[in-house]
mmCIF file of C-alpha atoms and ligand atoms in Angstrom:
data_model
loop_
_atom_site.group_PDB
_atom_site.id
_atom_site.type_symbol
_atom_site.label_atom_id
_atom_site.label_comp_id
_atom_site.label_asym_id
_atom_site.label_seq_id
_atom_site.Cartn_x
_atom_site.Cartn_y
_atom_site.Cartn_z
ATOM 1 C CA MET A 1 21.477 -61.661 -43.768
ATOM 2 C CA LYS A 2 18.083 -61.517 -45.509
ATOM 3 C CA ARG A 3 17.171 -58.635 -47.795
ATOM 4 C CA VAL A 4 14.431 -56.318 -46.493
ATOM 5 C CA ALA A 5 11.309 -55.123 -48.328
ATOM 6 C CA LEU A 6 8.930 -52.319 -47.301
ATOM 7 C CA VAL A 7 5.435 -52.546 -48.813
ATOM 8 C CA THR A 8 3.016 -49.654 -48.293
ATOM 9 C CA GLY A 9 -0.624 -50.612 -47.848
ATOM 10 C CA GLY A 10 0.618 -54.158 -47.313
ATOM 11 C CA SER A 11 -1.976 -55.497 -44.891
ATOM 12 C CA ARG A 12 -4.684 -56.345 -47.418
ATOM 13 C CA GLY A 13 -5.541 -56.606 -51.097
ATOM 14 C CA ILE A 14 -2.759 -56.332 -53.652
ATOM 15 C CA GLY A 15 -0.291 -55.168 -50.991
ATOM 16 C CA TYR A 16 -0.812 -58.321 -48.960
ATOM 17 C CA GLY A 17 -0.454 -60.440 -52.117
ATOM 18 C CA ILE A 18 2.914 -58.759 -52.644
ATOM 19 C CA VAL A 19 3.950 -59.231 -49.009
ATOM 20 C CA LYS A 20 3.118 -62.962 -49.120
ATOM 21 C CA ASN A 21 5.162 -63.502 -52.290
ATOM 22 C CA LEU A 22 8.149 -61.544 -50.982
ATOM 23 C CA ALA A 23 8.047 -63.448 -47.680
ATOM 24 C CA GLU A 24 7.977 -66.772 -49.546
ATOM 25 C CA LEU A 25 11.030 -65.616 -51.502
ATOM 26 C CA GLY A 26 12.849 -64.994 -48.218
ATOM 27 C CA PHE A 27 12.650 -61.227 -47.785
ATOM 28 C CA ASP A 28 12.274 -59.842 -44.273
ATOM 29 C CA ILE A 29 9.143 -57.711 -44.353
ATOM 30 C CA ALA A 30 8.089 -54.265 -43.189
ATOM 31 C CA PHE A 31 4.509 -53.545 -44.139
ATOM 32 C CA ASN A 32 2.634 -50.312 -43.719
ATOM 33 C CA GLY A 33 -1.048 -49.532 -43.378
ATOM 34 C CA ILE A 34 -3.483 -47.183 -41.723
ATOM 35 C CA ARG A 35 -5.124 -49.562 -39.252
ATOM 36 C CA SER A 36 -3.748 -49.594 -35.735
ATOM 37 C CA ALA A 37 -1.322 -52.374 -34.883
ATOM 38 C CA GLU A 38 -3.700 -54.570 -32.846
ATOM 39 C CA PHE A 39 -5.671 -55.366 -36.026
ATOM 40 C CA VAL A 40 -2.701 -56.830 -37.904
ATOM 41 C CA GLN A 41 -1.174 -59.224 -35.343
ATOM 42 C CA ASP A 42 -2.543 -62.272 -37.187
ATOM 43 C CA ILE A 43 -1.011 -60.973 -40.423
ATOM 44 C CA ILE A 44 2.404 -60.643 -38.761
ATOM 45 C CA GLU A 45 2.113 -64.237 -37.520
ATOM 46 C CA ASN A 46 1.103 -65.465 -40.990
ATOM 47 C CA ILE A 47 4.071 -63.763 -42.655
ATOM 48 C CA LYS A 48 6.460 -65.217 -40.082
ATOM 49 C CA LYS A 49 5.298 -68.727 -41.024
ATOM 50 C CA SER A 50 7.442 -68.294 -44.169
ATOM 51 C CA GLY A 51 10.514 -68.168 -41.915
ATOM 52 C CA VAL A 52 11.131 -64.433 -42.244
ATOM 53 C CA ASP A 53 10.846 -61.502 -39.849
ATOM 54 C CA ALA A 54 7.919 -59.071 -40.115
ATOM 55 C CA ILE A 55 7.098 -55.678 -38.624
ATOM 56 C CA TYR A 56 4.105 -53.403 -39.064
ATOM 57 C CA CYS A 57 4.722 -49.686 -39.643
ATOM 58 C CA GLN A 58 1.441 -47.891 -39.051
ATOM 59 C CA GLY A 59 1.075 -44.506 -40.740
ATOM 60 C CA ASN A 60 -0.596 -42.388 -43.405
ATOM 61 C CA ILE A 61 1.835 -42.011 -46.314
ATOM 62 C CA ALA A 62 0.220 -38.706 -47.281
ATOM 63 C CA LEU A 63 1.719 -37.124 -44.129
ATOM 64 C CA LYS A 64 5.388 -36.157 -43.898
ATOM 65 C CA GLU A 65 5.672 -36.956 -40.178
ATOM 66 C CA ASP A 66 4.115 -40.388 -40.720
ATOM 67 C CA ARG A 67 6.486 -41.155 -43.608
ATOM 68 C CA GLU A 68 9.420 -40.255 -41.355
ATOM 69 C CA LYS A 69 8.012 -42.451 -38.573
ATOM 70 C CA ILE A 70 7.552 -45.411 -40.948
ATOM 71 C CA LEU A 71 11.142 -45.212 -42.210
ATOM 72 C CA GLN A 72 12.547 -44.683 -38.704
ATOM 73 C CA GLN A 73 10.836 -47.903 -37.630
ATOM 74 C CA VAL A 74 12.469 -49.793 -40.511
ATOM 75 C CA LYS A 75 15.848 -48.234 -39.654
ATOM 76 C CA ASP A 76 15.534 -49.055 -35.941
ATOM 77 C CA HIS A 77 14.443 -52.643 -36.514
ATOM 78 C CA TYR A 78 16.340 -53.767 -39.628
ATOM 79 C CA LYS A 79 18.993 -51.064 -40.170
ATOM 80 C CA ARG A 80 18.743 -51.779 -43.911
ATOM 81 C CA LEU A 81 16.222 -51.611 -46.766
ATOM 82 C CA HIS A 82 16.581 -53.141 -50.237
ATOM 83 C CA ILE A 83 13.119 -53.011 -51.796
ATOM 84 C CA LEU A 84 10.439 -50.321 -51.591
ATOM 85 C CA VAL A 85 7.044 -51.219 -53.036
ATOM 86 C CA ASN A 86 4.797 -48.169 -53.357
ATOM 87 C CA ASN A 87 1.440 -49.918 -53.313
ATOM 88 C CA ALA A 88 -0.820 -47.898 -50.964
ATOM 89 C CA GLY A 89 -3.496 -46.072 -52.868
ATOM 90 C CA VAL A 90 -7.097 -44.943 -52.709
ATOM 91 C CA ALA A 91 -9.957 -44.649 -55.154
ATOM 92 C CA PRO A 92 -11.999 -41.439 -55.013
ATOM 93 C CA ALA A 93 -14.514 -41.606 -52.141
ATOM 94 C CA LYS A 94 -17.205 -41.117 -54.785
ATOM 95 C CA ARG A 95 -16.822 -41.620 -58.525
ATOM 96 C CA ALA A 96 -17.856 -38.339 -60.166
ATOM 97 C CA ASP A 97 -17.885 -36.962 -63.711
ATOM 98 C CA ILE A 98 -14.887 -34.719 -64.430
ATOM 99 C CA LEU A 99 -17.313 -31.913 -65.310
ATOM 100 C CA THR A 100 -18.454 -31.787 -61.686
ATOM 101 C CA ALA A 101 -15.901 -33.689 -59.526
ATOM 102 C CA SER A 102 -14.679 -31.779 -56.478
ATOM 103 C CA GLU A 103 -11.284 -30.278 -55.666
ATOM 104 C CA GLN A 104 -11.477 -32.043 -52.305
ATOM 105 C CA SER A 105 -11.546 -35.445 -54.017
ATOM 106 C CA PHE A 106 -8.622 -34.402 -56.237
ATOM 107 C CA ASP A 107 -6.564 -33.365 -53.199
ATOM 108 C CA ASP A 108 -7.481 -36.515 -51.244
ATOM 109 C CA VAL A 109 -6.556 -38.899 -54.059
ATOM 110 C CA LEU A 110 -3.429 -37.085 -55.232
ATOM 111 C CA SER A 111 -2.055 -36.655 -51.702
ATOM 112 C CA VAL A 112 -1.983 -40.421 -51.107
ATOM 113 C CA ASN A 113 -1.462 -41.943 -54.548
ATOM 114 C CA LEU A 114 1.052 -39.475 -55.923
ATOM 115 C CA LYS A 115 2.485 -37.107 -53.304
ATOM 116 C CA GLY A 116 2.778 -39.772 -50.599
ATOM 117 C CA SER A 117 4.504 -42.304 -52.838
ATOM 118 C CA TYR A 118 6.701 -39.659 -54.478
ATOM 119 C CA PHE A 119 8.125 -38.274 -51.246
ATOM 120 C CA LEU A 120 8.444 -41.677 -49.614
ATOM 121 C CA THR A 121 10.485 -42.657 -52.674
ATOM 122 C CA GLN A 122 12.617 -39.528 -52.273
ATOM 123 C CA ALA A 123 13.450 -40.420 -48.666
ATOM 124 C CA VAL A 124 14.097 -44.097 -49.442
ATOM 125 C CA ALA A 125 16.198 -43.195 -52.492
ATOM 126 C CA ASN A 126 18.497 -41.111 -50.295
ATOM 127 C CA TRP A 127 18.822 -43.959 -47.793
ATOM 128 C CA MET A 128 19.535 -46.450 -50.603
ATOM 129 C CA ILE A 129 22.245 -44.129 -51.964
ATOM 130 C CA GLU A 130 23.824 -44.067 -48.477
ATOM 131 C CA GLN A 131 23.699 -47.881 -48.309
ATOM 132 C CA LYS A 132 25.177 -48.237 -51.799
ATOM 133 C CA THR A 133 27.933 -45.745 -51.023
ATOM 134 C CA ALA A 134 28.822 -47.637 -47.836
ATOM 135 C CA ASP A 135 28.698 -51.058 -49.538
ATOM 136 C CA GLY A 136 29.245 -51.433 -53.278
ATOM 137 C CA ASN A 137 27.487 -54.817 -53.200
ATOM 138 C CA PHE A 138 24.229 -53.282 -51.937
ATOM 139 C CA SER A 139 21.430 -54.064 -54.358
ATOM 140 C CA GLY A 140 18.204 -52.112 -54.023
ATOM 141 C CA SER A 141 15.206 -51.390 -56.184
ATOM 142 C CA ILE A 142 11.961 -49.456 -56.111
ATOM 143 C CA ILE A 143 8.695 -50.826 -57.506
ATOM 144 C CA ASN A 144 5.665 -48.597 -58.068
ATOM 145 C CA ILE A 145 2.168 -50.049 -58.351
ATOM 146 C CA SER A 146 0.318 -47.804 -60.778
ATOM 147 C CA SER A 147 -2.725 -48.968 -62.755
ATOM 148 C CA ILE A 148 -4.013 -49.280 -66.302
ATOM 149 C CA SER A 149 -5.705 -46.006 -65.308
ATOM 150 C CA ALA A 150 -2.327 -44.387 -66.044
ATOM 151 C CA ILE A 151 -3.207 -44.835 -69.736
ATOM 152 C CA VAL A 152 -6.930 -45.737 -69.885
ATOM 153 C CA ALA A 153 -9.235 -42.734 -69.431
ATOM 154 C CA SER A 154 -12.162 -43.117 -67.011
ATOM 155 C CA VAL A 155 -14.036 -39.809 -67.003
ATOM 156 C CA ASN A 156 -15.788 -40.676 -63.735
ATOM 157 C CA ARG A 157 -12.508 -40.772 -61.771
ATOM 158 C CA GLY A 158 -10.161 -38.339 -63.442
ATOM 159 C CA ASP A 159 -8.316 -37.660 -60.191
ATOM 160 C CA TYR A 160 -7.409 -41.350 -59.874
ATOM 161 C CA CYS A 161 -6.234 -41.569 -63.516
ATOM 162 C CA ILE A 162 -4.073 -38.461 -63.123
ATOM 163 C CA SER A 163 -2.524 -39.811 -59.917
ATOM 164 C CA LYS A 164 -1.555 -43.033 -61.700
ATOM 165 C CA ALA A 165 -0.217 -41.227 -64.779
ATOM 166 C CA GLY A 166 1.894 -39.217 -62.322
ATOM 167 C CA ILE A 167 3.264 -42.431 -60.826
ATOM 168 C CA SER A 168 4.397 -43.444 -64.312
ATOM 169 C CA MET A 169 6.447 -40.274 -64.691
ATOM 170 C CA ALA A 170 7.757 -40.581 -61.102
ATOM 171 C CA THR A 171 8.999 -44.069 -62.049
ATOM 172 C CA GLN A 172 10.931 -42.679 -65.001
ATOM 173 C CA LEU A 173 12.280 -39.705 -63.035
ATOM 174 C CA PHE A 174 13.686 -41.851 -60.234
ATOM 175 C CA ALA A 175 14.940 -44.457 -62.710
ATOM 176 C CA VAL A 176 16.976 -41.702 -64.369
ATOM 177 C CA ARG A 177 18.169 -40.123 -61.117
ATOM 178 C CA LEU A 178 19.184 -43.416 -59.480
ATOM 179 C CA GLY A 179 20.819 -44.846 -62.601
ATOM 180 C CA GLU A 180 24.305 -43.815 -61.522
ATOM 181 C CA TYR A 181 23.860 -45.834 -58.322
ATOM 182 C CA ASP A 182 22.558 -48.883 -60.206
ATOM 183 C CA ILE A 183 19.276 -48.782 -58.285
ATOM 184 C CA PRO A 184 16.546 -49.703 -60.788
ATOM 185 C CA VAL A 185 13.000 -48.366 -60.551
ATOM 186 C CA PHE A 186 10.031 -50.209 -62.072
ATOM 187 C CA GLU A 187 6.320 -49.694 -62.635
ATOM 188 C CA VAL A 188 3.815 -52.526 -62.275
ATOM 189 C CA ARG A 189 0.503 -51.710 -63.932
ATOM 190 C CA PRO A 190 -2.397 -53.934 -62.778
ATOM 191 C CA GLY A 191 -5.735 -54.187 -64.571
ATOM 192 C CA ILE A 192 -8.908 -55.259 -62.789
ATOM 193 C CA ILE A 193 -7.967 -56.999 -59.569
ATOM 194 C CA GLU A 194 -10.391 -58.490 -57.056
ATOM 195 C CA THR A 195 -9.893 -56.549 -53.786
ATOM 196 C CA ASP A 196 -11.840 -54.323 -51.381
ATOM 197 C CA MET A 197 -11.167 -51.409 -53.740
ATOM 198 C CA THR A 198 -13.165 -53.011 -56.556
ATOM 199 C CA SER A 199 -15.853 -54.663 -54.383
ATOM 200 C CA GLY A 200 -18.300 -51.806 -55.023
ATOM 201 C CA VAL A 201 -18.106 -52.219 -58.809
ATOM 202 C CA LYS A 202 -18.107 -56.015 -58.923
ATOM 203 C CA GLU A 203 -21.281 -56.460 -60.980
ATOM 204 C CA LYS A 204 -20.137 -53.975 -63.590
ATOM 205 C CA TYR A 205 -16.740 -55.646 -64.056
ATOM 206 C CA ASN A 206 -18.235 -59.163 -63.959
ATOM 207 C CA ARG A 207 -20.317 -58.146 -66.953
ATOM 208 C CA LEU A 208 -17.458 -56.444 -68.807
ATOM 209 C CA ILE A 209 -15.106 -59.394 -68.265
ATOM 210 C CA GLU A 210 -17.796 -61.816 -69.404
ATOM 211 C CA ASN A 211 -18.147 -59.701 -72.567
ATOM 212 C CA GLY A 212 -14.455 -59.909 -73.394
ATOM 213 C CA LEU A 213 -12.892 -56.824 -71.784
ATOM 214 C CA CYS A 214 -9.792 -58.851 -70.878
ATOM 215 C CA ILE A 215 -8.185 -61.456 -73.121
ATOM 216 C CA GLN A 216 -7.765 -63.716 -70.101
ATOM 217 C CA LYS A 217 -11.407 -64.023 -69.111
ATOM 218 C CA ARG A 218 -11.192 -63.600 -65.347
ATOM 219 C CA TRP A 219 -10.515 -61.094 -62.588
ATOM 220 C CA GLY A 220 -6.878 -60.601 -61.666
ATOM 221 C CA THR A 221 -5.831 -61.558 -58.143
ATOM 222 C CA PRO A 222 -3.452 -59.992 -55.613
ATOM 223 C CA ASP A 223 -1.265 -63.074 -56.138
ATOM 224 C CA ASP A 224 -1.003 -62.316 -59.896
ATOM 225 C CA VAL A 225 0.526 -58.936 -58.982
ATOM 226 C CA GLY A 226 2.572 -60.382 -56.100
ATOM 227 C CA LYS A 227 4.275 -62.905 -58.395
ATOM 228 C CA VAL A 228 5.404 -60.163 -60.793
ATOM 229 C CA VAL A 229 6.678 -57.953 -57.971
ATOM 230 C CA GLY A 230 8.512 -60.949 -56.489
ATOM 231 C CA ALA A 231 10.262 -61.669 -59.790
ATOM 232 C CA ILE A 232 11.360 -58.034 -60.049
ATOM 233 C CA ALA A 233 12.472 -57.823 -56.408
ATOM 234 C CA GLU A 234 14.607 -60.932 -56.831
ATOM 235 C CA GLY A 235 16.598 -59.067 -59.471
ATOM 236 C CA ASN A 236 15.467 -60.937 -62.568
ATOM 237 C CA PHE A 237 15.337 -57.782 -64.709
ATOM 238 C CA PRO A 238 18.766 -56.213 -64.146
ATOM 239 C CA TYR A 239 18.903 -54.206 -67.416
ATOM 240 C CA SER A 240 15.310 -52.923 -67.545
ATOM 241 C CA THR A 241 15.172 -49.887 -65.274
ATOM 242 C CA GLY A 242 12.203 -47.577 -65.802
ATOM 243 C CA GLN A 243 10.088 -50.241 -67.525
ATOM 244 C CA VAL A 244 6.402 -51.050 -67.154
ATOM 245 C CA PHE A 245 5.137 -54.547 -66.338
ATOM 246 C CA MET A 246 1.499 -55.066 -67.347
ATOM 247 C CA VAL A 247 -0.629 -57.344 -65.144
ATOM 248 C CA ASP A 248 -3.976 -56.848 -66.865
ATOM 249 C CA GLY A 249 -4.878 -60.117 -68.581
ATOM 250 C CA GLY A 250 -4.399 -58.394 -71.945
ATOM 251 C CA LEU A 251 -7.033 -55.712 -71.283
ATOM 252 C CA THR A 252 -4.993 -52.903 -72.833
ATOM 253 C CA ILE A 253 -4.141 -54.659 -76.117
ATOM 254 C CA PRO A 254 -5.970 -52.658 -78.807
ATOM 255 C CA ARG A 255 -8.314 -54.906 -80.765
ATOM 256 C CA LEU A 256 -10.410 -54.544 -83.909
HETATM 257 P P1 NAI B 301 -7.273 -51.836 -51.117
HETATM 258 O O1 NAI B 301 -8.178 -50.701 -50.838
HETATM 259 O O2 NAI B 301 -7.766 -53.217 -50.935
HETATM 260 O O3 NAI B 301 -5.920 -51.678 -50.300
HETATM 261 C C1 NAI B 301 -5.241 -50.464 -50.233
HETATM 262 C C2 NAI B 301 -4.297 -50.499 -49.068
HETATM 263 O O4 NAI B 301 -3.631 -49.226 -49.000
HETATM 264 C C3 NAI B 301 -5.004 -50.716 -47.748
HETATM 265 O O5 NAI B 301 -4.225 -51.583 -46.951
HETATM 266 C C4 NAI B 301 -5.040 -49.319 -47.136
HETATM 267 O O6 NAI B 301 -5.022 -49.318 -45.730
HETATM 268 C C5 NAI B 301 -3.744 -48.731 -47.685
HETATM 269 N N1 NAI B 301 -3.780 -47.284 -47.691
HETATM 270 C C6 NAI B 301 -4.714 -46.477 -48.246
HETATM 271 N N2 NAI B 301 -4.409 -45.186 -48.023
HETATM 272 C C7 NAI B 301 -3.253 -45.188 -47.316
HETATM 273 C C8 NAI B 301 -2.442 -44.175 -46.771
HETATM 274 N N3 NAI B 301 -2.774 -42.885 -46.894
HETATM 275 N N4 NAI B 301 -1.319 -44.525 -46.094
HETATM 276 C C9 NAI B 301 -0.981 -45.823 -45.949
HETATM 277 N N5 NAI B 301 -1.727 -46.836 -46.440
HETATM 278 C C10 NAI B 301 -2.846 -46.524 -47.101
HETATM 279 O O7 NAI B 301 -6.792 -51.603 -52.614
HETATM 280 P P2 NAI B 301 -6.026 -52.547 -53.646
HETATM 281 O O8 NAI B 301 -6.988 -52.888 -54.706
HETATM 282 O O9 NAI B 301 -5.295 -53.617 -52.953
HETATM 283 O O10 NAI B 301 -5.009 -51.482 -54.273
HETATM 284 C C11 NAI B 301 -3.618 -51.456 -53.996
HETATM 285 C C12 NAI B 301 -2.949 -50.576 -55.046
HETATM 286 O O11 NAI B 301 -3.165 -51.133 -56.339
HETATM 287 C C13 NAI B 301 -3.511 -49.150 -55.090
HETATM 288 O O12 NAI B 301 -2.465 -48.250 -55.360
HETATM 289 C C14 NAI B 301 -4.468 -49.208 -56.282
HETATM 290 O O13 NAI B 301 -4.634 -47.948 -56.856
HETATM 291 C C15 NAI B 301 -3.729 -50.163 -57.188
HETATM 292 N N6 NAI B 301 -4.567 -50.819 -58.194
HETATM 293 C C16 NAI B 301 -5.666 -51.563 -57.847
HETATM 294 C C17 NAI B 301 -6.413 -52.183 -58.840
HETATM 295 C C18 NAI B 301 -7.632 -52.999 -58.532
HETATM 296 O O14 NAI B 301 -8.348 -53.356 -59.481
HETATM 297 N N7 NAI B 301 -7.917 -53.352 -57.296
HETATM 298 C C19 NAI B 301 -6.049 -52.070 -60.253
HETATM 299 C C20 NAI B 301 -4.873 -51.277 -60.499
HETATM 300 C C21 NAI B 301 -4.164 -50.697 -59.499
#
């Protein structure tokens, strides 16, 4: 029986890059997003071309009832879950200086990027413990997509940076808590990746990349992140729980 992966925000951008890689590696797929199901039928068909099963679990991960609905759908359809990829995330609706940025933006960003992922992880962790207890050969793992913003300060989107720093600590917390069950938890930290999220700041990053911001002089792609997540999901890092995988083209290497 194939292993099953749930990817939040998996219908576009980095999430879809992850879904495609996992499908090619032979994982059955559950992918979540906000759009209603009729808009993702072509995506389901595309995933199935890799010879795996695929279901769409519509729902807002910031909401408890939606998180329960998403997991229930995975339980009803697959009855098992091996990999959770916490990818869904939002940028602030408007970038604003931390001297003036609103509480509303803070709540909006934190509720999706941190609270949503954290409590989805809690629920999945409990289900993985049940699966491991029932079957000693069960092998699960949890992969969090954070950002270089976890460690690089951008004063015009403090809420986003804080949410990603929080994901880093959540990774370590769950790595520690799930250690006794041999369920590793990892953080993947992308740099500047070409997606809808960065389309509004394309000119700015084109210029910065041209001027040497990254050592590898190009934008990152969803496939760059998907390949790393695929390697982790396959179990290639069995003694590395809690670790961070950089996917930033060398952006965060300090240079003189
Ligand atoms: P995107 O905006 O293209 O895609 C985000 C996906 O998450 C969409 O499918 C959206 O529907 C989904 N989503 C948003 N809020 C949701 C919610 N409340 N419930 C369920 N799904 C929700 O963004 P992108 O660039 O693909 O980002 C994916 C992840 O990677 C995010 O966590 C982002 O913070 C992170 N990231 C992105 C970088 C970039 O340069 N694009 C760099 C570093 C990290």
